[in-house]
PDB file of C-alpha atoms in Angstrom:
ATOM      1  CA  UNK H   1       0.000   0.000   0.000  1.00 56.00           C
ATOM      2  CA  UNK H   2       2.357   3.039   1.078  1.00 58.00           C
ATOM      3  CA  UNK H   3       5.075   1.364  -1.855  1.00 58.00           C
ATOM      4  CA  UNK H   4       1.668   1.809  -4.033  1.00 59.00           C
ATOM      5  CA  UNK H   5       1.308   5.419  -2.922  1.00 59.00           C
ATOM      6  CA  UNK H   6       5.086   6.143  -3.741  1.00 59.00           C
ATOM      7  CA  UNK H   7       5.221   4.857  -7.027  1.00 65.00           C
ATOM      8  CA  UNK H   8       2.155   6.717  -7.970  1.00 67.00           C
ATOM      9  CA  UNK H   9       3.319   9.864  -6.936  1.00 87.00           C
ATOM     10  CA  UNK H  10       7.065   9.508  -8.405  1.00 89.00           C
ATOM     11  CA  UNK H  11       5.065   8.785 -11.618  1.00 90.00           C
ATOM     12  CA  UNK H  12       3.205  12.203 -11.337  1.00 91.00           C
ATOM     13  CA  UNK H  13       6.313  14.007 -10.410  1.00 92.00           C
ATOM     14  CA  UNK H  14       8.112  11.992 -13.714  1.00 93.00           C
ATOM     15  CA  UNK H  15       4.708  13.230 -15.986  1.00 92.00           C
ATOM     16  CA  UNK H  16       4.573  16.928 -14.314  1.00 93.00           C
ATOM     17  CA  UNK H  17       8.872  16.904 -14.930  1.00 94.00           C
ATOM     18  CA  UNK H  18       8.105  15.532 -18.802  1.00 96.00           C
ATOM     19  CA  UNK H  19       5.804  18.412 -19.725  1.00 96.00           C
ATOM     20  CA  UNK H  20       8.137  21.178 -17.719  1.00 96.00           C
ATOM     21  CA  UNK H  21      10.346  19.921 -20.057  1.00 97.00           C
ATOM     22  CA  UNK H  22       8.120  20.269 -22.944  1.00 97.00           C
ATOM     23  CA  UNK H  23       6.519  23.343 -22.221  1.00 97.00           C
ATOM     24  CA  UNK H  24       9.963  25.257 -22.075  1.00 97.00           C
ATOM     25  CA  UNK H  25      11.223  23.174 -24.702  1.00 97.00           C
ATOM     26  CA  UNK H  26       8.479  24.782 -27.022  1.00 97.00           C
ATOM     27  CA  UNK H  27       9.334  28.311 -25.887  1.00 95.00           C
ATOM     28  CA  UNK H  28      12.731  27.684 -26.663  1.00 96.00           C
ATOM     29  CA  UNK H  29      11.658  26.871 -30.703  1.00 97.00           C
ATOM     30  CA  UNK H  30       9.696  30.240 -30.276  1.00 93.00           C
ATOM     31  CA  UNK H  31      12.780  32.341 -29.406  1.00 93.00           C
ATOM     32  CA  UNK H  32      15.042  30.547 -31.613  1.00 95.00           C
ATOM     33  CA  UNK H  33      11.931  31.428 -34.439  1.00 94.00           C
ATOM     34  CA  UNK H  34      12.950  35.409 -33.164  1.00 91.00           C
ATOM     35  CA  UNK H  35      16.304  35.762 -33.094  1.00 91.00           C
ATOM     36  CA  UNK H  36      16.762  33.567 -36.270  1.00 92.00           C
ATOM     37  CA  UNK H  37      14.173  35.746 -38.158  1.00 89.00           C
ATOM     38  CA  UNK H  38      16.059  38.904 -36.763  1.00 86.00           C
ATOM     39  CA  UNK H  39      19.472  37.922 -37.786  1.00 86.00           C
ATOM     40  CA  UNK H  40      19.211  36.582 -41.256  1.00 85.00           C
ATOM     41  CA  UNK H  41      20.047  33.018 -40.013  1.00 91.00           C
ATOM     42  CA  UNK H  42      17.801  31.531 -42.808  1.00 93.00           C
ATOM     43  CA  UNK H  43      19.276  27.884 -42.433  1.00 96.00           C
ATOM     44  CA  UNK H  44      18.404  28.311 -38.482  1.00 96.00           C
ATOM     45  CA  UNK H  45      14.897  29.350 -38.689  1.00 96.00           C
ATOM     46  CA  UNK H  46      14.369  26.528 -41.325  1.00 97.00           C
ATOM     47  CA  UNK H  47      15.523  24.431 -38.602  1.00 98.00           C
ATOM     48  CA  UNK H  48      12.268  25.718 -36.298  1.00 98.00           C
ATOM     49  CA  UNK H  49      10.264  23.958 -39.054  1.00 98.00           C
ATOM     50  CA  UNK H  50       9.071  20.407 -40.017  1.00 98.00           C
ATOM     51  CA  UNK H  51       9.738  19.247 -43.683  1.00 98.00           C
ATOM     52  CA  UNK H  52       6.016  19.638 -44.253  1.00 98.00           C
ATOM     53  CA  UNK H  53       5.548  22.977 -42.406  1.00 98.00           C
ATOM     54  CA  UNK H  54       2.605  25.366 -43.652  1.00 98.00           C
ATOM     55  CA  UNK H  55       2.645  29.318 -42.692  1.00 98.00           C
ATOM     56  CA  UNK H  56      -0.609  31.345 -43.082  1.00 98.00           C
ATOM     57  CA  UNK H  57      -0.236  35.148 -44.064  1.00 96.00           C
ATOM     58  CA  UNK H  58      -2.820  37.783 -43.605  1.00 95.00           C
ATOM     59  CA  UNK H  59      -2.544  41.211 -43.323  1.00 93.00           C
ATOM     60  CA  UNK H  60       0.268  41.850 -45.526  1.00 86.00           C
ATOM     61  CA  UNK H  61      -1.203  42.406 -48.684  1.00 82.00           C
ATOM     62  CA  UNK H  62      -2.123  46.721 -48.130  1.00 80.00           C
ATOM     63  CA  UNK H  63       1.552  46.713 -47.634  1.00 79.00           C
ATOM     64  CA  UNK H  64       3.349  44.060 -49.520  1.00 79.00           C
ATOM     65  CA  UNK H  65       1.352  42.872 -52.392  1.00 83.00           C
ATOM     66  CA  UNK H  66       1.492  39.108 -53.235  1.00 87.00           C
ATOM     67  CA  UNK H  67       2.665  37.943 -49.677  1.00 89.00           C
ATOM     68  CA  UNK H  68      -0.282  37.166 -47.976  1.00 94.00           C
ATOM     69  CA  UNK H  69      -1.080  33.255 -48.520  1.00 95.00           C
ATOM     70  CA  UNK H  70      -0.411  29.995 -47.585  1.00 98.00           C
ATOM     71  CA  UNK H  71       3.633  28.822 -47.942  1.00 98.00           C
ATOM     72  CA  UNK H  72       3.630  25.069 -47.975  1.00 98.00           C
ATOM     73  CA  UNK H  73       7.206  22.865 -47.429  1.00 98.00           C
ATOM     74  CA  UNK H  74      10.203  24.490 -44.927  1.00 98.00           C
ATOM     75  CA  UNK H  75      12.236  25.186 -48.531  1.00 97.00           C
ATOM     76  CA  UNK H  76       8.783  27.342 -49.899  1.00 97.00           C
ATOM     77  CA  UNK H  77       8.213  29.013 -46.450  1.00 97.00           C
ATOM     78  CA  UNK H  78      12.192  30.613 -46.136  1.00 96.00           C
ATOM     79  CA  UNK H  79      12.867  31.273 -49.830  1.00 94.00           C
ATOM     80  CA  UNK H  80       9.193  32.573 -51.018  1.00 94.00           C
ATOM     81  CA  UNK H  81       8.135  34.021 -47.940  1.00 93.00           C
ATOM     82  CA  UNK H  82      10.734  35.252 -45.778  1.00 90.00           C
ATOM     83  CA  UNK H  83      13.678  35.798 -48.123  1.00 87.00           C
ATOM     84  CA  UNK H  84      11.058  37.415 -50.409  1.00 83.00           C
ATOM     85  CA  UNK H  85       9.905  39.856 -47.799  1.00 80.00           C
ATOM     86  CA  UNK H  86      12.905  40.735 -45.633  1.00 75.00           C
ATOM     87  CA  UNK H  87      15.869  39.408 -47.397  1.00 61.00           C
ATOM     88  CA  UNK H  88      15.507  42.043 -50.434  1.00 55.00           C
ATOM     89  CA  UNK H  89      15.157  44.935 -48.119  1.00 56.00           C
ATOM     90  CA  UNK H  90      17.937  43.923 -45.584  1.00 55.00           C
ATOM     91  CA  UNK H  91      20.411  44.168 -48.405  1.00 57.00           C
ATOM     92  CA  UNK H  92      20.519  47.572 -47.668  1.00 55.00           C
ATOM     93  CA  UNK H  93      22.406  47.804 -44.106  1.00 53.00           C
ATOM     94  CA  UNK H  94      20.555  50.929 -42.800  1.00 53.00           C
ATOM     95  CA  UNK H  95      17.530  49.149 -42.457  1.00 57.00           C
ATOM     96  CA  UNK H  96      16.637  47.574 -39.276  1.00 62.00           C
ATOM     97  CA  UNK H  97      14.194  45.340 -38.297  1.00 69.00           C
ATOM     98  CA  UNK H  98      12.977  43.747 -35.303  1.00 79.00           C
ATOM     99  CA  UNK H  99      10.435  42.682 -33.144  1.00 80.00           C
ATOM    100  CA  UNK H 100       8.704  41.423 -29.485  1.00 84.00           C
ATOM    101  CA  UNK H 101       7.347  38.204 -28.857  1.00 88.00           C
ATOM    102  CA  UNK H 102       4.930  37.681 -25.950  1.00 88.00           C
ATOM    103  CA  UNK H 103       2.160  36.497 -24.102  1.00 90.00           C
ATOM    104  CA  UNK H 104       2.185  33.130 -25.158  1.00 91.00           C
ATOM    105  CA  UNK H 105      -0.605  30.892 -24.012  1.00 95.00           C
ATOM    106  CA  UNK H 106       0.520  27.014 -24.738  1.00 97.00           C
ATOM    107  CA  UNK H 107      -1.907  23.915 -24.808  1.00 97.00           C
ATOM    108  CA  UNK H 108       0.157  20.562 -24.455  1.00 97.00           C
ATOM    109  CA  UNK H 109      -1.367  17.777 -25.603  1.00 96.00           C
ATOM    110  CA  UNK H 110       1.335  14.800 -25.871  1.00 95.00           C
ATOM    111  CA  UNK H 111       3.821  14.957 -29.026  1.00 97.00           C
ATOM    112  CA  UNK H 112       1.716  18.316 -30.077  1.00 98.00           C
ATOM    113  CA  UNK H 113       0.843  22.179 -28.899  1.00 98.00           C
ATOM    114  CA  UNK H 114      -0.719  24.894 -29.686  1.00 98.00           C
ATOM    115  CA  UNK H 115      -0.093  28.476 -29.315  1.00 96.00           C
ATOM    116  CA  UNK H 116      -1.325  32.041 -29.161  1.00 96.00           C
ATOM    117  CA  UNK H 117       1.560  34.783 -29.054  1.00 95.00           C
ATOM    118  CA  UNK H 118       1.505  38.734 -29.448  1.00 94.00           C
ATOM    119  CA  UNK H 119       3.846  40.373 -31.584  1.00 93.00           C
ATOM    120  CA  UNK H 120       5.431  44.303 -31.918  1.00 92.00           C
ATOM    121  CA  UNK H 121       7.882  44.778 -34.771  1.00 87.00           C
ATOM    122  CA  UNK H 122       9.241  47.329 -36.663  1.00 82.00           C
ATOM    123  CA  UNK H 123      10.278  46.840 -40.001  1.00 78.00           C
ATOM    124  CA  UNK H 124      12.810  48.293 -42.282  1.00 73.00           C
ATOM    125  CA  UNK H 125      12.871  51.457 -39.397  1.00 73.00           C
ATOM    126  CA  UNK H 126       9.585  53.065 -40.690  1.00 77.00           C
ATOM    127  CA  UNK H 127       6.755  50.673 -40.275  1.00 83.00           C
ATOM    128  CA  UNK H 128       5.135  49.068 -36.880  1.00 88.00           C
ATOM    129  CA  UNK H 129       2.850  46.031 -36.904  1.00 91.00           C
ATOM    130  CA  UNK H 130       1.327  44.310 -34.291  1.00 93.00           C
ATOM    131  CA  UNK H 131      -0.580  40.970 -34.575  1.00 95.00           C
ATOM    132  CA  UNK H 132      -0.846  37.385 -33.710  1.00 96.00           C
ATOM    133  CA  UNK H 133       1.286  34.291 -34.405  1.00 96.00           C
ATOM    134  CA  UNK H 134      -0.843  31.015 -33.727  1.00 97.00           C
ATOM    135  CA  UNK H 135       1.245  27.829 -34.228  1.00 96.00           C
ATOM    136  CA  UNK H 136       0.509  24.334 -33.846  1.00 98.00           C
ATOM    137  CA  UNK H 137       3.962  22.661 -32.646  1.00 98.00           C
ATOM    138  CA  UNK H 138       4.860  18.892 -33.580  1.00 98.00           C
ATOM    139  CA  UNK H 139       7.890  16.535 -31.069  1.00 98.00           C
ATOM    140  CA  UNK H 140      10.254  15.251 -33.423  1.00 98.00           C
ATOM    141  CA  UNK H 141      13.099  13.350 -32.372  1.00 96.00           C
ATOM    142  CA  UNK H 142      15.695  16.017 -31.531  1.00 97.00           C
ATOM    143  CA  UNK H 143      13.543  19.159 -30.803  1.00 97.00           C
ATOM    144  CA  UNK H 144      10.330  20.807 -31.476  1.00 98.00           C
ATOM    145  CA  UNK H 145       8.877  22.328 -34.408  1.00 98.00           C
ATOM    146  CA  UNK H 146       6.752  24.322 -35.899  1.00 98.00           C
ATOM    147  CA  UNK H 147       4.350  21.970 -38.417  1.00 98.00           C
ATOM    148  CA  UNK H 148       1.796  25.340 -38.396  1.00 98.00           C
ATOM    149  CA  UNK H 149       2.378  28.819 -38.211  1.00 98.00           C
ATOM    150  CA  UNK H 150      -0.739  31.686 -38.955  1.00 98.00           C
ATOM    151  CA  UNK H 151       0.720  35.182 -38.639  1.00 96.00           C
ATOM    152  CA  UNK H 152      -2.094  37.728 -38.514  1.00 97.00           C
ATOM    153  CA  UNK H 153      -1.290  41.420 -38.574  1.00 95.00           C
ATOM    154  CA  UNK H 154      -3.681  43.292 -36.590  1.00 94.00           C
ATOM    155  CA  UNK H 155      -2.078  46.884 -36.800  1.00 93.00           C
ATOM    156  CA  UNK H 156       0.130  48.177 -39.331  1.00 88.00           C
ATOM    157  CA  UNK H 157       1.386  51.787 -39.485  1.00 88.00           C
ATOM    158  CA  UNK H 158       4.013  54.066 -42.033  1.00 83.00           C
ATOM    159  CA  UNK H 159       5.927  55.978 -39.154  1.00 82.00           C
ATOM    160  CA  UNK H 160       8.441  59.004 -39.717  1.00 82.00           C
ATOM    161  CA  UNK H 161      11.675  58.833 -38.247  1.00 75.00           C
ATOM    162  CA  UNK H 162      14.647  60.971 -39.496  1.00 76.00           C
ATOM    163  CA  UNK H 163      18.353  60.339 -37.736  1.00 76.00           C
ATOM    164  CA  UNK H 164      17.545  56.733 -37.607  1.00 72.00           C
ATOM    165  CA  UNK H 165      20.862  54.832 -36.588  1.00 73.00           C
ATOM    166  CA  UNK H 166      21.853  51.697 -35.189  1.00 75.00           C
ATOM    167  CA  UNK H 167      23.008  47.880 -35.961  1.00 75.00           C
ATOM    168  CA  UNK H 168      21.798  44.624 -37.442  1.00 76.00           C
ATOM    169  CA  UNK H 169      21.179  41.447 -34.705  1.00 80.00           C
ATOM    170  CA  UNK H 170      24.002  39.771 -36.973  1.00 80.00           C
ATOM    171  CA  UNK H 171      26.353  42.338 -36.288  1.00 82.00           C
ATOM    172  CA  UNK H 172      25.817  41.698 -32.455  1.00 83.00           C
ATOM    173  CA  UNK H 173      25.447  38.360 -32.131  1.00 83.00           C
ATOM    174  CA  UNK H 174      28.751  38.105 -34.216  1.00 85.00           C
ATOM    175  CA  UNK H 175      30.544  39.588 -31.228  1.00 86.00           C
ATOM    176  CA  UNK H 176      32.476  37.306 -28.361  1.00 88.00           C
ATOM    177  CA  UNK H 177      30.810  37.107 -25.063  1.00 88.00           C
TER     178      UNK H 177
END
């Protein structure tokens, strides 16, 4: 009976431990999503995708005609999506882009998740959006991935800004720490 009781409860602690694990294991895909997407690292943020990966665009197309759609395959989703949209325009060193990922809200459910996350970014130093990522995660053998991503702008705005300076995230994380 009280061997019974132990088991049991090093089980729970082994299942609660197991989806700690998960849980941050997700939000760890999620940031390496950001920075990758921040600094260019196109062979990294294929790497937050599964083979078979689909992204979801809407709200793009008042700004950037033609982008808004579905991207099916990892290979489609980097070179016709994001290499299309911010690979031509970070040629040019002087613009900067960037952006804030937060409030995520994560359902578990065994080898898959779901997600709601906020997002602020500016892009090429003279437009804001804000909006929504929703992804559906997928465990494969050595991390996990995104098999789903919807990005939905909710806000986008043309800003001025004069005296705009700074550096691209490659530039920094090039640097020794």
């Amino acid at each position: 009976p009280r061997e019974k009781r132990m088991e049991a409860t090093m089980e729970d602690v082994l299942a609660r431990l197991r989806r700690l694990e998960d849980l941050e294991a997700i939000r760890h895909t999620w940031r390496d999503y950001c920075i990758r997407l921040d600094s260019e690292d196109w062979t990294g943020l294929g790497d937050v995708y599964t083979e078979d990966a689909v992204l979801e665009m809407d709200g793009l197309g008042p700004l950037a005609p033609g982008l808004d759609g579905t991207y099916r395959g990892r290979r489609t989703i980097i070179d016709d999506f994001y290499r299309a949209s911010i690979g031509e325009a970070s040629e040019n060193r002087s613009f900067l882009t960037g952006h804030l990922s937060t409030n995520m809200q994560i359902d578990l459910k065994g080898d898959e998740a779901t997600t709601l996350a906020y997002f602020f970014e500016i892009v090429a130093n003279n437009l804001v959006l804000i909006g929504t990522y929703q992804h559906r995660f997928r465990r494969e053998p050595d991390r996990w991935r995104f098999a789903f991503l919807r990005i939905s702008i909710r806000y986008a705005a043309r800003i001025e800004a004069s005296g705009l300076s700074g550096q691209p995230l490659i530039d920094i994380l090039a640097k020794p720490v």
